[in-house]
Amino acid sequence: MTLFKSLALPTLFAVALFSATPASAHKVIASAFAEGDLIEGEIGFSNGEMATNQAVEVFAEDGRKLGDTHTDEEGFFTFQPTEQIVHIFRANLGAGHVAEYRMEIDELPDGLAGGQAPASTGAKTVSAPATAVISGSVAPDALKELVAEAVRREVKPLRREIAAYKEKNNLQSILGGIGYIIGIFGLAAYLAARRRQKQSGIAGQAAE
């Protein structure tokens, strides 16, 4: 009975910690990066679950609202910046979860250098397709965009897998720590019981 009481407290503590683990382990993740003249980002949780069809608000550093966007079926969103200022992306995921990402000025698309989008000329617009048609090959700029798009498609699912893998390992570490704590308390209770039993035996022999 004494051994049971000794183990009851650490066991209940471990169960309570385990019960709270899923809620605390699923951290909100948010990121954004420049892609061409757009800002592309993603919102979700560290277990790999993405925030789909989620409204995203965009604010300036002074609190002024710059616009709205939303995530797609895969948790990704795009936003067209028009000012060379800090962009703060915020999404209320419910249950107390708020995703927020701050994008600094030096992270913005290159097209916003100097505070204005690059002006396109008629010569550039005509020359690129003409080169592709005459040479029968893909223009360098078009090829660069194709490669970038292919890389984005490959990297998106990889980021989710990495986040899920990290969370799984963190959960395993927590469970391992719980088992270690229970083991220590169990060993201590066992040694204490053996010591009391030995002392009782010595006392009995002395009484005889």
Tab-separated table of C-alpha atoms in Angstrom:
chain	number	residue	atom	x	y	z
A	1	MET	CA	0.000	0.000	0.000
A	2	THR	CA	2.875	2.333	0.872
A	3	LEU	CA	4.553	1.569	-2.453
A	4	PHE	CA	1.307	2.381	-4.268
A	5	LYS	CA	1.059	5.731	-2.507
A	6	SER	CA	4.663	6.518	-3.380
A	7	LEU	CA	4.016	5.887	-7.065
A	8	ALA	CA	0.582	7.530	-7.215
A	9	LEU	CA	1.771	11.152	-7.268
A	10	PRO	CA	4.430	10.834	-9.998
A	11	THR	CA	2.118	8.642	-12.068
A	12	LEU	CA	-0.723	11.162	-11.902
A	13	PHE	CA	1.743	13.922	-12.764
A	14	ALA	CA	2.938	11.992	-15.797
A	15	VAL	CA	-0.617	11.303	-16.968
A	16	ALA	CA	-1.532	14.979	-16.626
A	17	LEU	CA	1.582	16.003	-18.536
A	18	PHE	CA	0.845	13.489	-21.278
A	19	SER	CA	-2.748	14.701	-21.560
A	20	ALA	CA	-1.557	18.265	-22.039
A	21	THR	CA	1.157	17.330	-24.522
A	22	PRO	CA	-0.896	17.242	-27.785
A	23	ALA	CA	-2.280	20.735	-27.249
A	24	SER	CA	1.079	22.276	-26.428
A	25	ALA	CA	3.078	20.296	-28.978
A	26	HIS	CA	1.046	21.493	-31.963
A	27	LYS	CA	2.642	24.891	-32.332
A	28	VAL	CA	1.500	27.379	-34.938
A	29	ILE	CA	3.874	27.853	-37.839
A	30	ALA	CA	3.866	30.762	-40.276
A	31	SER	CA	6.340	31.860	-42.891
A	32	ALA	CA	6.528	34.134	-45.908
A	33	PHE	CA	9.068	34.834	-48.611
A	34	ALA	CA	9.428	36.824	-51.801
A	35	GLU	CA	8.586	35.061	-55.028
A	36	GLY	CA	8.845	37.214	-58.123
A	37	ASP	CA	6.831	40.357	-57.469
A	38	LEU	CA	4.612	38.560	-54.934
A	39	ILE	CA	4.874	37.489	-51.319
A	40	GLU	CA	4.099	33.819	-50.823
A	41	GLY	CA	3.538	32.251	-47.428
A	42	GLU	CA	2.094	29.332	-45.512
A	43	ILE	CA	0.227	28.879	-42.238
A	44	GLY	CA	-0.354	25.703	-40.278
A	45	PHE	CA	0.705	23.629	-37.292
A	46	SER	CA	3.922	21.860	-36.433
A	47	ASN	CA	2.258	18.453	-36.795
A	48	GLY	CA	1.987	19.019	-40.532
A	49	GLU	CA	-1.677	20.053	-40.551
A	50	MET	CA	-2.136	23.199	-42.621
A	51	ALA	CA	-4.621	26.033	-42.099
A	52	THR	CA	-6.755	25.756	-45.227
A	53	ASN	CA	-9.124	28.453	-46.495
A	54	GLN	CA	-7.989	30.691	-43.655
A	55	ALA	CA	-8.388	34.470	-43.751
A	56	VAL	CA	-5.081	36.324	-43.463
A	57	GLU	CA	-4.815	40.021	-42.622
A	58	VAL	CA	-1.816	42.120	-43.607
A	59	PHE	CA	-0.723	45.082	-41.504
A	60	ALA	CA	1.979	47.722	-41.555
A	61	GLU	CA	4.267	48.183	-38.585
A	62	ASP	CA	2.164	51.133	-37.383
A	63	GLY	CA	-0.996	49.007	-37.327
A	64	ARG	CA	-2.383	50.271	-40.621
A	65	LYS	CA	-4.130	47.543	-42.583
A	66	LEU	CA	-2.556	46.876	-45.966
A	67	GLY	CA	-4.982	44.284	-47.234
A	68	ASP	CA	-6.403	40.791	-46.939
A	69	THR	CA	-5.709	37.418	-48.463
A	70	HIS	CA	-6.484	33.788	-47.626
A	71	THR	CA	-4.825	30.398	-47.699
A	72	ASP	CA	-5.691	27.817	-50.326
A	73	GLU	CA	-6.480	24.113	-49.904
A	74	GLU	CA	-2.830	23.464	-49.045
A	75	GLY	CA	-2.392	26.264	-46.518
A	76	PHE	CA	-0.486	28.621	-48.834
A	77	PHE	CA	-1.281	32.239	-49.646
A	78	THR	CA	0.000	35.004	-51.902
A	79	PHE	CA	-0.059	38.765	-51.471
A	80	GLN	CA	0.818	41.588	-53.854
A	81	PRO	CA	2.857	44.219	-51.954
A	82	THR	CA	2.695	47.819	-53.092
A	83	GLU	CA	4.800	49.556	-50.448
A	84	GLN	CA	8.386	49.125	-49.320
A	85	ILE	CA	7.534	48.748	-45.638
A	86	VAL	CA	7.430	46.021	-43.022
A	87	HIS	CA	4.568	43.577	-43.670
A	88	ILE	CA	2.926	41.710	-40.784
A	89	PHE	CA	0.760	38.719	-41.704
A	90	ARG	CA	-1.757	37.635	-39.075
A	91	ALA	CA	-4.360	34.855	-38.995
A	92	ASN	CA	-6.699	33.909	-36.152
A	93	LEU	CA	-6.875	30.112	-36.187
A	94	GLY	CA	-9.252	29.869	-33.229
A	95	ALA	CA	-8.819	28.143	-29.848
A	96	GLY	CA	-6.341	30.820	-28.863
A	97	HIS	CA	-4.033	30.141	-31.809
A	98	VAL	CA	-2.882	33.232	-33.692
A	99	ALA	CA	-0.356	32.886	-36.494
A	100	GLU	CA	1.812	35.934	-37.117
A	101	TYR	CA	4.792	36.516	-39.345
A	102	ARG	CA	6.784	39.721	-39.679
A	103	MET	CA	8.430	40.307	-43.043
A	104	GLU	CA	11.217	42.881	-42.974
A	105	ILE	CA	11.862	45.374	-45.753
A	106	ASP	CA	14.965	43.566	-46.993
A	107	GLU	CA	12.875	40.406	-47.454
A	108	LEU	CA	10.397	42.054	-49.821
A	109	PRO	CA	10.407	41.342	-53.569
A	110	ASP	CA	13.158	43.078	-55.512
A	111	GLY	CA	10.553	44.869	-57.594
A	112	LEU	CA	9.803	47.147	-54.638
A	113	ALA	CA	13.319	48.582	-54.469
A	114	GLY	CA	13.048	52.330	-54.056
A	115	GLY	CA	9.403	52.000	-53.011
A	116	GLN	CA	8.044	51.456	-56.508
A	117	ALA	CA	7.393	48.443	-58.662
A	118	PRO	CA	9.676	48.166	-61.690
A	119	ALA	CA	8.292	49.797	-64.800
A	120	SER	CA	8.053	47.454	-67.754
A	121	THR	CA	8.800	48.726	-71.245
A	122	GLY	CA	7.263	47.692	-74.511
A	123	ALA	CA	10.665	46.614	-75.814
A	124	LYS	CA	11.104	44.062	-73.048
A	125	THR	CA	7.602	42.744	-73.448
A	126	VAL	CA	8.111	42.123	-77.157
A	127	SER	CA	11.708	40.923	-77.157
A	128	ALA	CA	11.305	38.011	-74.723
A	129	PRO	CA	8.670	36.061	-76.668
A	130	ALA	CA	10.317	36.976	-79.972
A	131	THR	CA	13.583	35.424	-78.818
A	132	ALA	CA	11.830	32.255	-77.784
A	133	VAL	CA	10.027	31.948	-81.117
A	134	ILE	CA	13.034	32.682	-83.323
A	135	SER	CA	15.515	30.493	-81.526
A	136	GLY	CA	13.041	27.740	-80.819
A	137	SER	CA	14.246	27.586	-77.198
A	138	VAL	CA	13.091	28.922	-73.840
A	139	ALA	CA	14.253	32.432	-72.958
A	140	PRO	CA	16.598	32.645	-69.922
A	141	ASP	CA	14.049	34.514	-67.798
A	142	ALA	CA	11.311	32.034	-68.649
A	143	LEU	CA	13.621	29.101	-67.910
A	144	LYS	CA	14.548	30.630	-64.555
A	145	GLU	CA	10.872	30.952	-63.659
A	146	LEU	CA	10.168	27.348	-64.663
A	147	VAL	CA	13.019	26.081	-62.495
A	148	ALA	CA	11.895	28.229	-59.552
A	149	GLU	CA	8.342	26.914	-59.844
A	150	ALA	CA	9.573	23.314	-59.909
A	151	VAL	CA	11.690	23.910	-56.808
A	152	ARG	CA	8.721	25.476	-54.986
A	153	ARG	CA	6.555	22.451	-55.720
A	154	GLU	CA	9.187	20.124	-54.274
A	155	VAL	CA	10.010	22.234	-51.219
A	156	LYS	CA	6.430	22.822	-50.023
A	157	PRO	CA	5.653	19.220	-48.960
A	158	LEU	CA	9.203	18.799	-47.664
A	159	ARG	CA	8.741	21.664	-45.197
A	160	ARG	CA	5.634	19.986	-43.807
A	161	GLU	CA	7.378	16.644	-43.430
A	162	ILE	CA	10.253	18.278	-41.553
A	163	ALA	CA	7.845	20.035	-39.156
A	164	ALA	CA	5.917	16.811	-38.513
A	165	TYR	CA	9.160	14.881	-37.980
A	166	LYS	CA	10.414	17.439	-35.455
A	167	GLU	CA	7.138	17.310	-33.527
A	168	LYS	CA	7.154	13.507	-33.467
A	169	ASN	CA	10.680	13.456	-32.071
A	170	ASN	CA	9.791	16.081	-29.466
A	171	LEU	CA	6.802	13.996	-28.352
A	172	GLN	CA	8.954	10.874	-28.120
A	173	SER	CA	11.471	12.771	-26.006
A	174	ILE	CA	8.702	13.928	-23.658
A	175	LEU	CA	7.309	10.409	-23.301
A	176	GLY	CA	10.806	9.081	-22.696
A	177	GLY	CA	11.316	11.669	-19.974
A	178	ILE	CA	8.023	10.703	-18.332
A	179	GLY	CA	9.048	7.048	-18.306
A	180	TYR	CA	12.415	7.978	-16.835
A	181	ILE	CA	10.768	9.974	-14.029
A	182	ILE	CA	8.368	7.138	-13.201
A	183	GLY	CA	11.266	4.695	-13.197
A	184	ILE	CA	13.267	6.797	-10.739
A	185	PHE	CA	10.316	7.156	-8.368
A	186	GLY	CA	9.579	3.446	-8.637
A	187	LEU	CA	13.168	2.507	-7.840
A	188	ALA	CA	13.245	4.918	-4.902
A	189	ALA	CA	9.997	3.495	-3.531
A	190	TYR	CA	11.305	-0.059	-3.925
A	191	LEU	CA	14.560	0.705	-2.093
A	192	ALA	CA	12.656	2.483	0.674
A	193	ALA	CA	10.367	-0.512	1.099
A	194	ARG	CA	13.350	-2.882	1.239
A	195	ARG	CA	15.030	-0.684	3.824
A	196	ARG	CA	11.909	-0.591	5.999
A	197	GLN	CA	11.506	-4.343	5.681
A	198	LYS	CA	15.109	-4.886	6.694
A	199	GLN	CA	14.780	-2.541	9.658
A	200	SER	CA	11.615	-4.328	10.759
A	201	GLY	CA	13.449	-7.659	10.606
A	202	ILE	CA	16.331	-6.360	12.702
A	203	ALA	CA	13.925	-4.892	15.250
A	204	GLY	CA	12.078	-8.213	15.484
A	205	GLN	CA	15.280	-10.149	16.085
A	206	ALA	CA	16.349	-7.684	18.784
A	207	ALA	CA	13.007	-8.078	20.540
A	208	GLU	CA	13.475	-11.840	20.684
